[in-house]
mmCIF file of C-alpha atoms in Angstrom:
data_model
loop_
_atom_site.group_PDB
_atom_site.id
_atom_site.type_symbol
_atom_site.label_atom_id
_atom_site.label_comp_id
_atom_site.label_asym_id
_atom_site.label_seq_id
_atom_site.Cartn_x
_atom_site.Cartn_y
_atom_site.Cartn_z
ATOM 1 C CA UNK A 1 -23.962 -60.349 95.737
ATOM 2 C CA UNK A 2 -25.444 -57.006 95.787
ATOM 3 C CA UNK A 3 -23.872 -54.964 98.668
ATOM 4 C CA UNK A 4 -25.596 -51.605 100.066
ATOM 5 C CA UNK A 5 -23.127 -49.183 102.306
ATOM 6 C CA UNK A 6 -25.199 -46.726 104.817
ATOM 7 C CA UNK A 7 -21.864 -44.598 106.153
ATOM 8 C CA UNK A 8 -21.904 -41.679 108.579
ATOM 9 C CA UNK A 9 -19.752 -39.304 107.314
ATOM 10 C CA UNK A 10 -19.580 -37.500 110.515
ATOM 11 C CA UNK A 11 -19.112 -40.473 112.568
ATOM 12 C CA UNK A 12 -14.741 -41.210 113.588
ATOM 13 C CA UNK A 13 -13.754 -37.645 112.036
ATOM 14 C CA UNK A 14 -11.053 -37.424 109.505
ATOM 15 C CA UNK A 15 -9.127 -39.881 110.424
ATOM 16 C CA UNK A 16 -12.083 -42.518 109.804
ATOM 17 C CA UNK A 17 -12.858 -40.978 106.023
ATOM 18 C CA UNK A 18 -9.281 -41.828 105.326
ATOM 19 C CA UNK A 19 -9.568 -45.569 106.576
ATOM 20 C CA UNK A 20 -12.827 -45.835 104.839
ATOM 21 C CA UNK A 21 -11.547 -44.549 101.482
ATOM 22 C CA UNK A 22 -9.205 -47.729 101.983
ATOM 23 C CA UNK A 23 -12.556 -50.206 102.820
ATOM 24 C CA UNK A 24 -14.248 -48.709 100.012
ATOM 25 C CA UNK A 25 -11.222 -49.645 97.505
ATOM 26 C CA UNK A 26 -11.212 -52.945 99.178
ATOM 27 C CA UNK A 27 -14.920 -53.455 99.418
ATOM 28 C CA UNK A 28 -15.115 -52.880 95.178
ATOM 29 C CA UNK A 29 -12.287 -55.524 94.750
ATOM 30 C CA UNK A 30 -14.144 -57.931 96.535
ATOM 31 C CA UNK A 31 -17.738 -57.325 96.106
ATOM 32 C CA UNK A 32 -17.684 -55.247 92.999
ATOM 33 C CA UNK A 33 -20.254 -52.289 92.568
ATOM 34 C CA UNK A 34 -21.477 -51.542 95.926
ATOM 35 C CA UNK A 35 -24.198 -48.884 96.514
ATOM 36 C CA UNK A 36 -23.204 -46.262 99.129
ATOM 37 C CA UNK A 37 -25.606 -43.750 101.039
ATOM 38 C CA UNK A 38 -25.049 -41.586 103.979
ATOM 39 C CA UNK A 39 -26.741 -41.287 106.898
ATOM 40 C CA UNK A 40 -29.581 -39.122 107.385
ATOM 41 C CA UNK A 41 -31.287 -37.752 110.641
ATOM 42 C CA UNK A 42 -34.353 -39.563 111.577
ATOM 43 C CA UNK A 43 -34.047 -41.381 108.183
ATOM 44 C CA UNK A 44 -31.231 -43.924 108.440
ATOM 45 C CA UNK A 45 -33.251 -47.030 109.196
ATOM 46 C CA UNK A 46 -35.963 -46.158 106.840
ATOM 47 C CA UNK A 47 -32.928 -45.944 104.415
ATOM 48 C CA UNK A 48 -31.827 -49.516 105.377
ATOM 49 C CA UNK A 49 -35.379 -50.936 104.713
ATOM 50 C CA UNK A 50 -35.319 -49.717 101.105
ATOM 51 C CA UNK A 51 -32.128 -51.477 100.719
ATOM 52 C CA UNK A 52 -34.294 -54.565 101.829
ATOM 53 C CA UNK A 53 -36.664 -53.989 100.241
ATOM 54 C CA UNK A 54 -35.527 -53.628 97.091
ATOM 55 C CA UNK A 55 -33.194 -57.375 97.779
ATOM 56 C CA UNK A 56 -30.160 -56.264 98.356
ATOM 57 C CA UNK A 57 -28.103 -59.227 100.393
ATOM 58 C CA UNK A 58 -25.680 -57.363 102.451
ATOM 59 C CA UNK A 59 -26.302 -54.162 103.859
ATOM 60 C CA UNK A 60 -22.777 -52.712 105.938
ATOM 61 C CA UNK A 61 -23.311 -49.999 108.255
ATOM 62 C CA UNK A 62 -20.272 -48.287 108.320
ATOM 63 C CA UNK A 63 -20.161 -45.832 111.773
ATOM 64 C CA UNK A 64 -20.681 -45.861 115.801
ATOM 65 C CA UNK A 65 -23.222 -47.589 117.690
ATOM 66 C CA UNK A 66 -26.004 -45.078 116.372
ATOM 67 C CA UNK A 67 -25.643 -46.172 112.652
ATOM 68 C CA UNK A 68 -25.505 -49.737 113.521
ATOM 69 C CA UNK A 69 -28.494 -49.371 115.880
ATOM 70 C CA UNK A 70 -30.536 -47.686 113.065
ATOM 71 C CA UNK A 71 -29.414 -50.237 110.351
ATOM 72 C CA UNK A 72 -30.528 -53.198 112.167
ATOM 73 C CA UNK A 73 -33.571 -51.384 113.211
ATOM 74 C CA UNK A 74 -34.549 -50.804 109.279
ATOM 75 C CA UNK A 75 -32.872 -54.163 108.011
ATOM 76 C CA UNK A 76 -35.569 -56.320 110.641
ATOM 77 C CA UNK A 77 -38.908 -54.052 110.245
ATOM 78 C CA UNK A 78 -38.486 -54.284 106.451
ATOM 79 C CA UNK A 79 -39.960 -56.769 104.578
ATOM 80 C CA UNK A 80 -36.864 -58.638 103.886
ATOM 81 C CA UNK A 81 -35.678 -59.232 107.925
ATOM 82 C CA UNK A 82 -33.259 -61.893 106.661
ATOM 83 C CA UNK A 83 -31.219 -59.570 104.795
ATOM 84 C CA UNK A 84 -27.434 -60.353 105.876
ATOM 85 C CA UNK A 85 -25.901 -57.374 108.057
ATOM 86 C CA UNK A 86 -22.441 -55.991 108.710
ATOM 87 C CA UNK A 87 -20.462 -53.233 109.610
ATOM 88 C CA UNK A 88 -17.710 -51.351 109.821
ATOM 89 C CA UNK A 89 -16.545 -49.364 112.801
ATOM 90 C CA UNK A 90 -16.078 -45.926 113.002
ATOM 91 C CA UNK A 91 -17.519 -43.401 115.939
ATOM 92 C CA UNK A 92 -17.699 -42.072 119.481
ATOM 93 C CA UNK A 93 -17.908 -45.455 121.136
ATOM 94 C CA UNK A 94 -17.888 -48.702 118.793
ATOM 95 C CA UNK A 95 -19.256 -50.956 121.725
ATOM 96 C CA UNK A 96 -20.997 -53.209 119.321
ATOM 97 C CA UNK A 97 -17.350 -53.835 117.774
ATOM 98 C CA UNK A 98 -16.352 -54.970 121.360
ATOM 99 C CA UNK A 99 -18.371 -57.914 121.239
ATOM 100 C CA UNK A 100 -16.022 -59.282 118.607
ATOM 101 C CA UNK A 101 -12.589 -59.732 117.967
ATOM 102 C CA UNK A 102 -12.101 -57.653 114.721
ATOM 103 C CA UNK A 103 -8.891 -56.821 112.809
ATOM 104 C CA UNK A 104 -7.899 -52.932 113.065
ATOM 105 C CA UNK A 105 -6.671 -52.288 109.274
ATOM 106 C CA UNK A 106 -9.880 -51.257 107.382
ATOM 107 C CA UNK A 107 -8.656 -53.518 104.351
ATOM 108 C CA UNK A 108 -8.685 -57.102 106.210
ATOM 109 C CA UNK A 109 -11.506 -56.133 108.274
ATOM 110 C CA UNK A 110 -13.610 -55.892 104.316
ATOM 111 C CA UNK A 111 -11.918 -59.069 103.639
ATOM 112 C CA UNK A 112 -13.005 -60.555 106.743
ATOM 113 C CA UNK A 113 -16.443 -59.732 106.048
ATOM 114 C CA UNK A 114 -16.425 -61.135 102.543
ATOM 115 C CA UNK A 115 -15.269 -64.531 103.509
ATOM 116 C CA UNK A 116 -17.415 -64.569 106.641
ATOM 117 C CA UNK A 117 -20.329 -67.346 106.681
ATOM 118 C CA UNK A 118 -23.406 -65.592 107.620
ATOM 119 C CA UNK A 119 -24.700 -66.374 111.294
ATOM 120 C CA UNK A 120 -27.781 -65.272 113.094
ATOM 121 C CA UNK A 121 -27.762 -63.415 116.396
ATOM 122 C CA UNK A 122 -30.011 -62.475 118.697
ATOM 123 C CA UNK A 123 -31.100 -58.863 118.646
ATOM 124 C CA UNK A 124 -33.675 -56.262 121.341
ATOM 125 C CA UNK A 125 -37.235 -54.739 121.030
ATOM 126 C CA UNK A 126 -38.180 -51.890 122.846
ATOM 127 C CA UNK A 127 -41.400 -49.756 123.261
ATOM 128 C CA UNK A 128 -40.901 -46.682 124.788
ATOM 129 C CA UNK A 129 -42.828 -43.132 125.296
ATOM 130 C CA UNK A 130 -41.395 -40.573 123.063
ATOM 131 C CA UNK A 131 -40.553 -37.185 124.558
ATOM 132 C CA UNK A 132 -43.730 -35.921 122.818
ATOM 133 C CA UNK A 133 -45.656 -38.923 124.225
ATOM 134 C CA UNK A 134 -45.757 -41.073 121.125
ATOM 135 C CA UNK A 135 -45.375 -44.460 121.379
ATOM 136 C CA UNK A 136 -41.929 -45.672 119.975
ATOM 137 C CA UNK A 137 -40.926 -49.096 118.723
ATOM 138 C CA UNK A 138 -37.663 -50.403 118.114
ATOM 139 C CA UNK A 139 -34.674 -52.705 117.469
ATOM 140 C CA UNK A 140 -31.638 -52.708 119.053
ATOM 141 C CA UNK A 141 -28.220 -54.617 118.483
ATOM 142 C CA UNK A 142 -26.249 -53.985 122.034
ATOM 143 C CA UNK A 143 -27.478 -52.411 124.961
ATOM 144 C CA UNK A 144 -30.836 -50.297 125.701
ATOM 145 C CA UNK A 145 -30.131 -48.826 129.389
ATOM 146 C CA UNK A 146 -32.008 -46.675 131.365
ATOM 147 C CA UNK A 147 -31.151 -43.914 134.160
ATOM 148 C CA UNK A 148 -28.149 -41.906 134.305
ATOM 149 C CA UNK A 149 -26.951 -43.519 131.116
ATOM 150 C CA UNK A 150 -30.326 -42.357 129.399
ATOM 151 C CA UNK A 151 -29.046 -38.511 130.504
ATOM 152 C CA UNK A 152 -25.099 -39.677 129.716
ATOM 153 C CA UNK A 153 -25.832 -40.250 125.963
ATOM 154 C CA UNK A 154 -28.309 -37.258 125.475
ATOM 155 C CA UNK A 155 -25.356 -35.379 126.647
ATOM 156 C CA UNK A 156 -22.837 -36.944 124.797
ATOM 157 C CA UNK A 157 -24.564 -36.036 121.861
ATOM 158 C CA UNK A 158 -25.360 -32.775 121.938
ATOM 159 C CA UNK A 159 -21.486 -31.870 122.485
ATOM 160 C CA UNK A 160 -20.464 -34.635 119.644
ATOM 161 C CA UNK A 161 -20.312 -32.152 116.717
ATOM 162 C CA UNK A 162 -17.266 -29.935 117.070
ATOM 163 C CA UNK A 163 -15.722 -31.960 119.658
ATOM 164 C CA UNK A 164 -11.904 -33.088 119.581
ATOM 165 C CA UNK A 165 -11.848 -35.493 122.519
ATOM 166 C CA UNK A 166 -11.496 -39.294 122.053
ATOM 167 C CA UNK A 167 -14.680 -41.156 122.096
ATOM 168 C CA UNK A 168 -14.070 -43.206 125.582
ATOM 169 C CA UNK A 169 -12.699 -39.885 127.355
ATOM 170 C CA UNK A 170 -15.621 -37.819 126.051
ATOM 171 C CA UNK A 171 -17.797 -40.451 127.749
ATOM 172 C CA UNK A 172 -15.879 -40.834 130.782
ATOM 173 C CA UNK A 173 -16.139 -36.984 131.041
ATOM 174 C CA UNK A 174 -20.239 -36.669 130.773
ATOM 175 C CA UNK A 175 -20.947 -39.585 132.963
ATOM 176 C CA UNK A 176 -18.914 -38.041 136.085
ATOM 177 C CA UNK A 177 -20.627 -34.441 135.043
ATOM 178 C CA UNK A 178 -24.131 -36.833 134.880
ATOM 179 C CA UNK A 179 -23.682 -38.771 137.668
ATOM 180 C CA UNK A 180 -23.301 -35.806 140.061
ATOM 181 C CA UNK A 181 -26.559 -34.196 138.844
ATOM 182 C CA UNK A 182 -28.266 -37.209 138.886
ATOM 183 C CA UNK A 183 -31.219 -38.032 141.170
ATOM 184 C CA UNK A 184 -32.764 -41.533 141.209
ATOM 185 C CA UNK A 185 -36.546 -41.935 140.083
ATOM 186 C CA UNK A 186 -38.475 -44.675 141.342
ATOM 187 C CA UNK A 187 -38.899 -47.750 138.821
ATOM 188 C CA UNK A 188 -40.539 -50.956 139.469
ATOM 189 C CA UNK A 189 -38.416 -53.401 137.310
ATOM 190 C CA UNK A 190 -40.351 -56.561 136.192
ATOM 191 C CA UNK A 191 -38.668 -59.581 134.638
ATOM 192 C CA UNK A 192 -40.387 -62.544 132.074
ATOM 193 C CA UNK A 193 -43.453 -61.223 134.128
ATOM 194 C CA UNK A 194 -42.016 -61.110 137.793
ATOM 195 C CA UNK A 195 -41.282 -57.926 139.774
ATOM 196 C CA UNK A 196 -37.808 -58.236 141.252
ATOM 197 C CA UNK A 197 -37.175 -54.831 142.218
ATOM 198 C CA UNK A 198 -38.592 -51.797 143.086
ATOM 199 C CA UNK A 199 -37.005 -48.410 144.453
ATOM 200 C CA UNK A 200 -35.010 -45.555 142.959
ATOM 201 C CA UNK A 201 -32.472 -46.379 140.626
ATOM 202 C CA UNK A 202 -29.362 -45.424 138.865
ATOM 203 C CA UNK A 203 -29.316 -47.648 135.834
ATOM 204 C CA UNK A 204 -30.999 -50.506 134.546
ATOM 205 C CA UNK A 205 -28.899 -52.052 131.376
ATOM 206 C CA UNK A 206 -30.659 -54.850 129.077
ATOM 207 C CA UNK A 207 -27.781 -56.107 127.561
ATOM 208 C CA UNK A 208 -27.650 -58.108 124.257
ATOM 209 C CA UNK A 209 -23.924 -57.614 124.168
ATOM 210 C CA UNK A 210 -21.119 -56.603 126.689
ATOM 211 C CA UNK A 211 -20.186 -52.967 126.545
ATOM 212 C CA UNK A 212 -21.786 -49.778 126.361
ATOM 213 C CA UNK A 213 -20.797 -46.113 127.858
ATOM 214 C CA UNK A 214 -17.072 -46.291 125.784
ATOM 215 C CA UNK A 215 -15.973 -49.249 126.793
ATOM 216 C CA UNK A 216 -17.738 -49.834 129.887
ATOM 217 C CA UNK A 217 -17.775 -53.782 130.690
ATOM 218 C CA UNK A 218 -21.282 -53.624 131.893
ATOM 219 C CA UNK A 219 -22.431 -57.302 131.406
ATOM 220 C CA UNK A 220 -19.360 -59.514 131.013
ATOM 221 C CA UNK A 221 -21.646 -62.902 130.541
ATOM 222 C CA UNK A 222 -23.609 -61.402 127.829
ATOM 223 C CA UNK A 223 -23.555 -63.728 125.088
ATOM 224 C CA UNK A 224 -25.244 -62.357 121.393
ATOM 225 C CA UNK A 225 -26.568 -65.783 120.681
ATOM 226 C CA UNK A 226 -27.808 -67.183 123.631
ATOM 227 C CA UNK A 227 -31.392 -65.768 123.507
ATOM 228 C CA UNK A 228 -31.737 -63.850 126.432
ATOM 229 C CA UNK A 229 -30.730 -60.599 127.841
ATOM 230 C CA UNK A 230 -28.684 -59.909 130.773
ATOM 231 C CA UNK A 231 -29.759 -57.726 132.727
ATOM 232 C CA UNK A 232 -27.750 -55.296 135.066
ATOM 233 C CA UNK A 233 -29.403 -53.202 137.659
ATOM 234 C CA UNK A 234 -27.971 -50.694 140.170
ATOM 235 C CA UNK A 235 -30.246 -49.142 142.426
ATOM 236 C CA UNK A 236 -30.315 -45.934 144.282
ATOM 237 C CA UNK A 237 -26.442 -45.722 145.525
ATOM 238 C CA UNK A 238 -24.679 -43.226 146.742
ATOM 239 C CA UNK A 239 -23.248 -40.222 144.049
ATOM 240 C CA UNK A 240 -19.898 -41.240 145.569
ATOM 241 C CA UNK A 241 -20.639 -44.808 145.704
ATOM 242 C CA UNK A 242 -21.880 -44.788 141.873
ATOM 243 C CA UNK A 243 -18.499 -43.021 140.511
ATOM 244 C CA UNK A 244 -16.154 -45.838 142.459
ATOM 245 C CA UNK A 245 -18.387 -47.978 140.482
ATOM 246 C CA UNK A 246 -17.485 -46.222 137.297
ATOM 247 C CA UNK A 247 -14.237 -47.148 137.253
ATOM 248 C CA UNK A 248 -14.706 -50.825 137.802
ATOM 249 C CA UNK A 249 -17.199 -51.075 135.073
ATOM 250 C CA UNK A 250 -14.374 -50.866 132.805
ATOM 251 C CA UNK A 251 -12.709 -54.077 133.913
ATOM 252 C CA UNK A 252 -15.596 -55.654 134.731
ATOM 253 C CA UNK A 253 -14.628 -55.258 138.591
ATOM 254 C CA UNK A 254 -18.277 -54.150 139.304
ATOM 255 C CA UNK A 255 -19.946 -57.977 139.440
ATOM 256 C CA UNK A 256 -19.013 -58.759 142.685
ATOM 257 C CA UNK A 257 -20.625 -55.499 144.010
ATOM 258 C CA UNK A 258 -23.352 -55.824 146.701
ATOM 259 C CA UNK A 259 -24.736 -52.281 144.431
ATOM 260 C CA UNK A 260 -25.507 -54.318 141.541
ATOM 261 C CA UNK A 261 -27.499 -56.828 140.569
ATOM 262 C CA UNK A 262 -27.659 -59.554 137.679
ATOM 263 C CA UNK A 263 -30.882 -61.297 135.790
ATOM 264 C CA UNK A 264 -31.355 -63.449 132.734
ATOM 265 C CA UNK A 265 -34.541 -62.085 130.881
ATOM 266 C CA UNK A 266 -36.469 -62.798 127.712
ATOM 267 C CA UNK A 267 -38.619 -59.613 128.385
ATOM 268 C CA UNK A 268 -38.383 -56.785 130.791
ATOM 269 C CA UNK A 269 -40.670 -54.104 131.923
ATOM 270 C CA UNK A 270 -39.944 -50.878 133.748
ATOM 271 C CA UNK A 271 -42.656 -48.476 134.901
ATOM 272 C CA UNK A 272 -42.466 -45.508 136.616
ATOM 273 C CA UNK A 273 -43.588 -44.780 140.517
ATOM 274 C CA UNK A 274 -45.479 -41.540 141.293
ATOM 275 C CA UNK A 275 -43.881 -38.577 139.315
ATOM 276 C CA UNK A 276 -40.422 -39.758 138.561
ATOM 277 C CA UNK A 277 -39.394 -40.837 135.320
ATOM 278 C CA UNK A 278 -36.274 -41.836 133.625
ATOM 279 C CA UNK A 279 -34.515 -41.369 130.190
ATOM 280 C CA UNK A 280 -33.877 -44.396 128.025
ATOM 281 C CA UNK A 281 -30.802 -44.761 125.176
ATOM 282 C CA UNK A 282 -30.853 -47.774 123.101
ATOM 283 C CA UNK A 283 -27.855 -48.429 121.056
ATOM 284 C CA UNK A 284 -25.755 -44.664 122.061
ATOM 285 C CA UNK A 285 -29.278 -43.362 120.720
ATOM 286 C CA UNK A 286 -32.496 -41.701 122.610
ATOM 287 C CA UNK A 287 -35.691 -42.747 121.735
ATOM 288 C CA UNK A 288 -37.538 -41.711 125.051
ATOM 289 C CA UNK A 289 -38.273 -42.576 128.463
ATOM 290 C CA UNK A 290 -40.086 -44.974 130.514
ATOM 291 C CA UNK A 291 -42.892 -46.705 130.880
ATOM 292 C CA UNK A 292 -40.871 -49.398 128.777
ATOM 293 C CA UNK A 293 -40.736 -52.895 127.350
ATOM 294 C CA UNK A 294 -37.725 -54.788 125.964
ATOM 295 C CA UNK A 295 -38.155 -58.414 124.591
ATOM 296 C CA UNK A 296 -35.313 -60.064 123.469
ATOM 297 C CA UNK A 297 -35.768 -61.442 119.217
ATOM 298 C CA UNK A 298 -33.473 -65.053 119.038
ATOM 299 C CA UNK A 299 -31.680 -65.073 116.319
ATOM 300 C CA UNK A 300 -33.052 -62.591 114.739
ATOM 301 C CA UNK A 301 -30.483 -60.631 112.776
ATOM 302 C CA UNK A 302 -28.117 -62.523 110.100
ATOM 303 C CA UNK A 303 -25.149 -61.299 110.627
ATOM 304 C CA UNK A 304 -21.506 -61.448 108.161
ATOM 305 C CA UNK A 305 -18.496 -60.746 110.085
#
């Protein structure tokens, strides 16, 4: 099997290059010669597709949510879309990881991956506006959100580098500081070609999986295989009412709130009304801001893990 390793070597601090000189070892003794490259601006999935490309079978992204986002996003617009996936977990928030019940020692979790039949999974599409007003395309593994969480993760990562606080409390941190300075645009929301809502709004999450924010349980019926997204949406609340919400999210508590609202979708729109506008993040990443489409892509990614 010939194995290609895109690794952040930012991404967990020094704590993760230690456990990942301990995959690597492991990864050797089980796959043999692996091919590693590092993550580059801009340039990550572009670096997955020439792994594709060029038929490699496995390609592990070894990072956050970011490098996994921009791995799957080069492994399905190469040529080669049925190139197996996997990944290790290492970063500011490791949602994706949630989704699955993975062991913590770097060395099983490589031997878990090499005995692991490969299974496909559903993964997102998204067009979006650029900040430059190009038009953007592309995939997503977890969660693309809109709203406050669009202005969370843009702030999240401009303080990453340098940082020292954990992942979830650096989150936790930006989205009360977020939340506060928020004011709601004015979306209409349109679902599998039906408007369902329209108003000011806090956050709009198409979930493929179950967490995003840090460990925020934002869609707790989210299933990766079930070929639909679900779709959260919280509307113009309260600031007060919004940060009681915030601490719910974590357990989940939030689904029985009159606030927020569930859908099952296979494709979602969100426009903008009058001047308002509101900042997207698709996988912990920012590719731009509404008007946006998301369409769900069954079974699309074959995953190893």
């Amino acid at each position: 099997m010939k194995v290609g390793i895109i690794r952040n070597p930012v991404s967990g601090g020094r704590s993760a290059r230690k456990s990942w000189l301990r995959a690597r070892a492991e990864l050797e003794n089980c796959f043999g010669a692996i091919e590693e490259h590092e993550t580059i601006a801009g340039q990550t999935a572009r670096i997955a597709s020439g792994l594709c490309d060029r038929g490699f079978d496995l390609i592990i992204a070894v990072g956050g949510d970011g490098t996994i986002g921009d791995v799957v996003d080069g492994i399905l617009s190469s040529r080669r879309p049925q190139t197996s996936f996997s990944f290790i977990p290492s970063g500011t928030g490791c949602d994706f990881a949630r989704n699955f019940n993975l062991p913590e020692d770097p060395r099983e979790l490589v031997r878990t991956i090499a005995s692991a039949p490969v299974r496909q999974i559903d993964s997102g599409w998204l067009r979006c506006e650029a900040d430059n007003g190009d038009i953007v395309e592309r995939h997503f593994a977890n969660i693309a959100s809109l709203g406050v969480s669009g202005n969370i993760v843009r702030s999240v990562n401009r303080a990453r580098r340098g940082g020292v606080l954990p992942g979830p409390l650096r989150f936790l941190i930006h989205s009360v500081r977020e939340i506060l300075r928020y004011r709601p645009p004015s979306v209409r929301l349109i679902i599998d070609g039906e408007e369902v809502f329209s108003g000011p709004v806090t956050v709009i999450a198409v979930a493929n999986g179950g967490w995003f924010g840090g460990g925020m349980h934002v869609a707790p019926s989210a299933d990766l295989a079930d070929g639909l997204f679900d779709v959260a949406v919280l509307g113009g609340a309260p600031t007060l009412g919004v940060l009681g919400l915030l601490r719910k999210i974590y357990s989940a508590g939030h689904v029985s709130d009159p606030l927020v609202s569930f859908h099952q979708a296979r494709t979602v729109e969100v426009l903008p009304v009058g001047e308002g506008s509101a900042l997207i993040d698709a996988d912990g990443e920012a590719p731009g801001r509404i008007a946006a489409r998301f369409e769900i892509r069954p079974s699309a990614l074959h995953l190893k893990i």
